[in-house]
Tab-separated table of N, CA and C in Angstrom:
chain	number	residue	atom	x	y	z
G	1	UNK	N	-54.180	-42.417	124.020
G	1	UNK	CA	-54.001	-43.362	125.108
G	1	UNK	C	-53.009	-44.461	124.725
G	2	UNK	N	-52.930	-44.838	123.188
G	2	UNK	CA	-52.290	-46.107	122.784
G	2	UNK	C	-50.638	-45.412	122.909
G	3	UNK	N	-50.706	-44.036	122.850
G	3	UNK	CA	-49.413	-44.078	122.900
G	3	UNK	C	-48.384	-43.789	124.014
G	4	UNK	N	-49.194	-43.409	125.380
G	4	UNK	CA	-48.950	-43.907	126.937
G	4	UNK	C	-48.347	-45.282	126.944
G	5	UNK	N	-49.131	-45.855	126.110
G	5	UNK	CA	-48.797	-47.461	126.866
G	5	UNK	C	-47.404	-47.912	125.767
G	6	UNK	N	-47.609	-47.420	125.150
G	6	UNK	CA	-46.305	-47.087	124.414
G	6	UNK	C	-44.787	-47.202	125.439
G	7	UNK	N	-44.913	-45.595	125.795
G	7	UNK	CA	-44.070	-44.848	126.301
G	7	UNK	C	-43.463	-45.793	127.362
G	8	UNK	N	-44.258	-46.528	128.494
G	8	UNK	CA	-44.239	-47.356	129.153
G	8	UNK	C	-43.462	-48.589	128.585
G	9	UNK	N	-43.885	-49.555	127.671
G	9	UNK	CA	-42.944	-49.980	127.347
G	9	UNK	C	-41.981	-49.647	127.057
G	10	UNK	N	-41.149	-48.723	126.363
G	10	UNK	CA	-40.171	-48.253	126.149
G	10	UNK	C	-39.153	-48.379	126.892
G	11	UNK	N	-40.023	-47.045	128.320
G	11	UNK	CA	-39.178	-47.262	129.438
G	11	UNK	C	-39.050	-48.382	130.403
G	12	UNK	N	-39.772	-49.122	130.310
G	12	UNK	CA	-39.759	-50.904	131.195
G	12	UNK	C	-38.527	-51.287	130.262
G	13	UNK	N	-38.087	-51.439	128.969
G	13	UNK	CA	-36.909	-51.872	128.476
G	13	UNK	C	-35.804	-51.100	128.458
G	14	UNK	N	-35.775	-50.019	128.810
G	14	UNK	CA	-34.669	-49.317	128.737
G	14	UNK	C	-34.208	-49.455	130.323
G	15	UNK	N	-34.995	-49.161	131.582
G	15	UNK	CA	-34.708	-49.810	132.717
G	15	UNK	C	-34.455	-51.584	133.056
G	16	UNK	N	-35.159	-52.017	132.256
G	16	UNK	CA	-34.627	-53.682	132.333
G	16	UNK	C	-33.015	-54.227	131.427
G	17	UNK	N	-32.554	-53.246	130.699
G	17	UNK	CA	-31.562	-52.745	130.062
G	17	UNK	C	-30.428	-52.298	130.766
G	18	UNK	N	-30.429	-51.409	131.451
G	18	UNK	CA	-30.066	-50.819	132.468
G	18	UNK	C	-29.724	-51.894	133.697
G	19	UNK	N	-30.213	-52.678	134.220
G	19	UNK	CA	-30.381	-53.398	134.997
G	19	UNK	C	-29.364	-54.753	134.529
G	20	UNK	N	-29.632	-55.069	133.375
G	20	UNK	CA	-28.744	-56.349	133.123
G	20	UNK	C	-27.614	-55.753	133.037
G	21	UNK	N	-27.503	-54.755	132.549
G	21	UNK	CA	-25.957	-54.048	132.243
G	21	UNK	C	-25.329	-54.041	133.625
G	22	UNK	N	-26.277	-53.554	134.634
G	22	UNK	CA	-25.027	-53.669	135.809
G	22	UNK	C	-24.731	-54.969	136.347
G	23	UNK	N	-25.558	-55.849	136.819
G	23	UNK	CA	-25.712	-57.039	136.667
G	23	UNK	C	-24.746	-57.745	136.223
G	24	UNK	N	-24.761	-58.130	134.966
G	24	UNK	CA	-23.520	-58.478	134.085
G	24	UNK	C	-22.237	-57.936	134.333
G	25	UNK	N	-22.118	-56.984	134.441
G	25	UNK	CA	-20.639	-55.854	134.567
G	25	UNK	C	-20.057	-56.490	135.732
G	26	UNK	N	-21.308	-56.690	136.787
G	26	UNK	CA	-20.929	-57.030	138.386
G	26	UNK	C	-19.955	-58.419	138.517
G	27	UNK	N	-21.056	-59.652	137.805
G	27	UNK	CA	-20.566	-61.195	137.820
G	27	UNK	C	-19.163	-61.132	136.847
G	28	UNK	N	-19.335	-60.106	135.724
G	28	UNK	CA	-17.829	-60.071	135.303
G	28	UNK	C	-16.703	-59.882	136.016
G	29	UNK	N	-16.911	-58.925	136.747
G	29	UNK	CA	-15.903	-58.045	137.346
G	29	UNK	C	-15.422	-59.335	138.615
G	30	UNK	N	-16.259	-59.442	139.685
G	30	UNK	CA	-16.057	-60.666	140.696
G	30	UNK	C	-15.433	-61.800	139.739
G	31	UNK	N	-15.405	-62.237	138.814
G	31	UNK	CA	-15.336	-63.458	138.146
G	31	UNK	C	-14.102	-63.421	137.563
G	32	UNK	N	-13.665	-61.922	137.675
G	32	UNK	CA	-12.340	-61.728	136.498
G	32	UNK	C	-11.385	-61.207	137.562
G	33	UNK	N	-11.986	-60.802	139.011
G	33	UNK	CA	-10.756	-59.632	139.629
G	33	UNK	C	-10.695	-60.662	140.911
G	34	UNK	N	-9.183	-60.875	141.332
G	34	UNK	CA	-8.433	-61.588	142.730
G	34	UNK	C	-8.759	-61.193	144.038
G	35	UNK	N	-9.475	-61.262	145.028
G	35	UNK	CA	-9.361	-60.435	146.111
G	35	UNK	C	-8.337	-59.819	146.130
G	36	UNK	N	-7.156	-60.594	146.488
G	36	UNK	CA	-5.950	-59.864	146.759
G	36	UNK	C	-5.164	-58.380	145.881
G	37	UNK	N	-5.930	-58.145	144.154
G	37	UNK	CA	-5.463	-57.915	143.750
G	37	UNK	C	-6.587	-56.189	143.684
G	38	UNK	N	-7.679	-56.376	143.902
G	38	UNK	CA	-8.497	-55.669	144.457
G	38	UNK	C	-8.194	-55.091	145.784
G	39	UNK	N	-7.678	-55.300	146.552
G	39	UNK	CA	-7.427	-54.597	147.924
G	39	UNK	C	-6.396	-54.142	147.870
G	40	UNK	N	-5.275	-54.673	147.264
G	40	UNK	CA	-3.854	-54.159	146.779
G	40	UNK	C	-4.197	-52.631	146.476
G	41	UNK	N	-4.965	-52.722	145.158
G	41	UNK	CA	-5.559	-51.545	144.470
G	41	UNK	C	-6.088	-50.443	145.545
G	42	UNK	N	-6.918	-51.127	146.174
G	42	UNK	CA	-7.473	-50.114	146.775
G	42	UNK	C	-6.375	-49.441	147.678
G	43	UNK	N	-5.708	-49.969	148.642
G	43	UNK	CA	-4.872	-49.852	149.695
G	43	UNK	C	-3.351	-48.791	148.677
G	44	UNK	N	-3.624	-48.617	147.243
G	44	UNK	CA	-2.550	-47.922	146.484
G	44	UNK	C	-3.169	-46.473	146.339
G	45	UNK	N	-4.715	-46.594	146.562
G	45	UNK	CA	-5.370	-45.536	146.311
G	45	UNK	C	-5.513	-44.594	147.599
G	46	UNK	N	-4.986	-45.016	148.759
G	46	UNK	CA	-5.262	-44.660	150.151
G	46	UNK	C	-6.610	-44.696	150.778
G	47	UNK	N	-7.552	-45.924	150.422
G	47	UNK	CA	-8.531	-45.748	150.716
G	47	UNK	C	-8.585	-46.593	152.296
G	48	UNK	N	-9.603	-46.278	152.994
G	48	UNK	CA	-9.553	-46.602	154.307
G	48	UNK	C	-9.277	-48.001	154.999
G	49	UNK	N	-9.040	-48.710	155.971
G	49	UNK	CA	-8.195	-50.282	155.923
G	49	UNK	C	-9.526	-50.990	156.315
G	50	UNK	N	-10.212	-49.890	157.359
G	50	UNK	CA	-11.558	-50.838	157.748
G	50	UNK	C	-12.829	-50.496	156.357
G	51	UNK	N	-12.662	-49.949	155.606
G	51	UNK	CA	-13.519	-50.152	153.940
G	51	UNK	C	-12.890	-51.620	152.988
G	52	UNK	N	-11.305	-51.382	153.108
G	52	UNK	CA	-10.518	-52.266	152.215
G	52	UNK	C	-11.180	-53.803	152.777
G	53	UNK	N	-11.581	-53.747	154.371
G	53	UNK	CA	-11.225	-55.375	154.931
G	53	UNK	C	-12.892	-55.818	154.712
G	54	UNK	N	-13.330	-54.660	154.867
G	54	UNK	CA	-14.982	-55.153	154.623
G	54	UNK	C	-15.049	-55.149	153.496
G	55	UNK	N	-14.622	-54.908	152.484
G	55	UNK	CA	-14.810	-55.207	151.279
G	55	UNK	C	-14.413	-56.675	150.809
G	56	UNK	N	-13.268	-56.591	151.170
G	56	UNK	CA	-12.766	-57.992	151.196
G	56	UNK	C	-13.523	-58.955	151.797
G	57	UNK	N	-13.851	-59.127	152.585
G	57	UNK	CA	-14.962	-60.030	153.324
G	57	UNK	C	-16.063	-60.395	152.194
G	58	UNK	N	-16.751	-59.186	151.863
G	58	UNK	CA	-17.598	-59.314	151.106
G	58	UNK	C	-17.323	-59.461	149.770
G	59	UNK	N	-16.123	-59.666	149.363
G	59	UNK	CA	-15.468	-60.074	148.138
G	59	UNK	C	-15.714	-61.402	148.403
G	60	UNK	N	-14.966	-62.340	149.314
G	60	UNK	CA	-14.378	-63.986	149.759
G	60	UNK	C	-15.557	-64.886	149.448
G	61	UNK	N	-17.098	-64.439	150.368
G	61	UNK	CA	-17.858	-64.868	150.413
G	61	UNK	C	-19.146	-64.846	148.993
G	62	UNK	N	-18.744	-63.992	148.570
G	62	UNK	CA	-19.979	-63.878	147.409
G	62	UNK	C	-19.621	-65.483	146.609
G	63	UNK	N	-18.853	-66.107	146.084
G	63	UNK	CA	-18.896	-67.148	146.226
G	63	UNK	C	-19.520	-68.413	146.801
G	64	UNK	N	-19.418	-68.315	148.107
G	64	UNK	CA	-19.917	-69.263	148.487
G	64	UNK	C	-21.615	-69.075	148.873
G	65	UNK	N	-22.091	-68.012	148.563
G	65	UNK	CA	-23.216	-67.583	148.700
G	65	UNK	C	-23.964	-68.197	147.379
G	66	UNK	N	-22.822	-68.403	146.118
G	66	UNK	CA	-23.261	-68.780	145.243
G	66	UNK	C	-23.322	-70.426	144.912
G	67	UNK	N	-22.555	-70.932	145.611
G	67	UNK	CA	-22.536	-72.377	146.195
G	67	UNK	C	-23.744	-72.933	146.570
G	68	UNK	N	-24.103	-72.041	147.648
G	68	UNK	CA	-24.292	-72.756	148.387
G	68	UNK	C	-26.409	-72.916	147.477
G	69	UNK	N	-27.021	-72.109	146.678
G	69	UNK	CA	-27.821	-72.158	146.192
G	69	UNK	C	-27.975	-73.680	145.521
């Protein structure tokens, strides 16, 4: 039985692991990349204009979402 509860921990840290990693990767990435220079990208890749603009949107504002806390 002791070693169920084991196993469990294990995997609670390897998923809470998992979790900061994207997390982190995310606030990096927003923190390090331009809107403009992100949609550029995308718009080189032929990806769609109404994906590129909603993205962008939701690029502009994550900011002030963070403000405004």
């Amino acid at each position: 039985m002791a070693s169920g509860g084991r196993v469990n921990i294990i995997y609670a840290l390897i998923m809470v692991s998992k979790w900061l990693t994207l997390t982190l990767s995310s606030i990096a990435f927003f923190v390090m990349t331009k809107q403009f220079e992100l949609m550029g990208a995308l718009r080189s890749f032929r990806v769609p204009e109404g994906f590129i603009f909603s993205l962008g949107m939701g690029f502009r504002f994550i900011p002030i979402i963070g403000i405004s806390r």
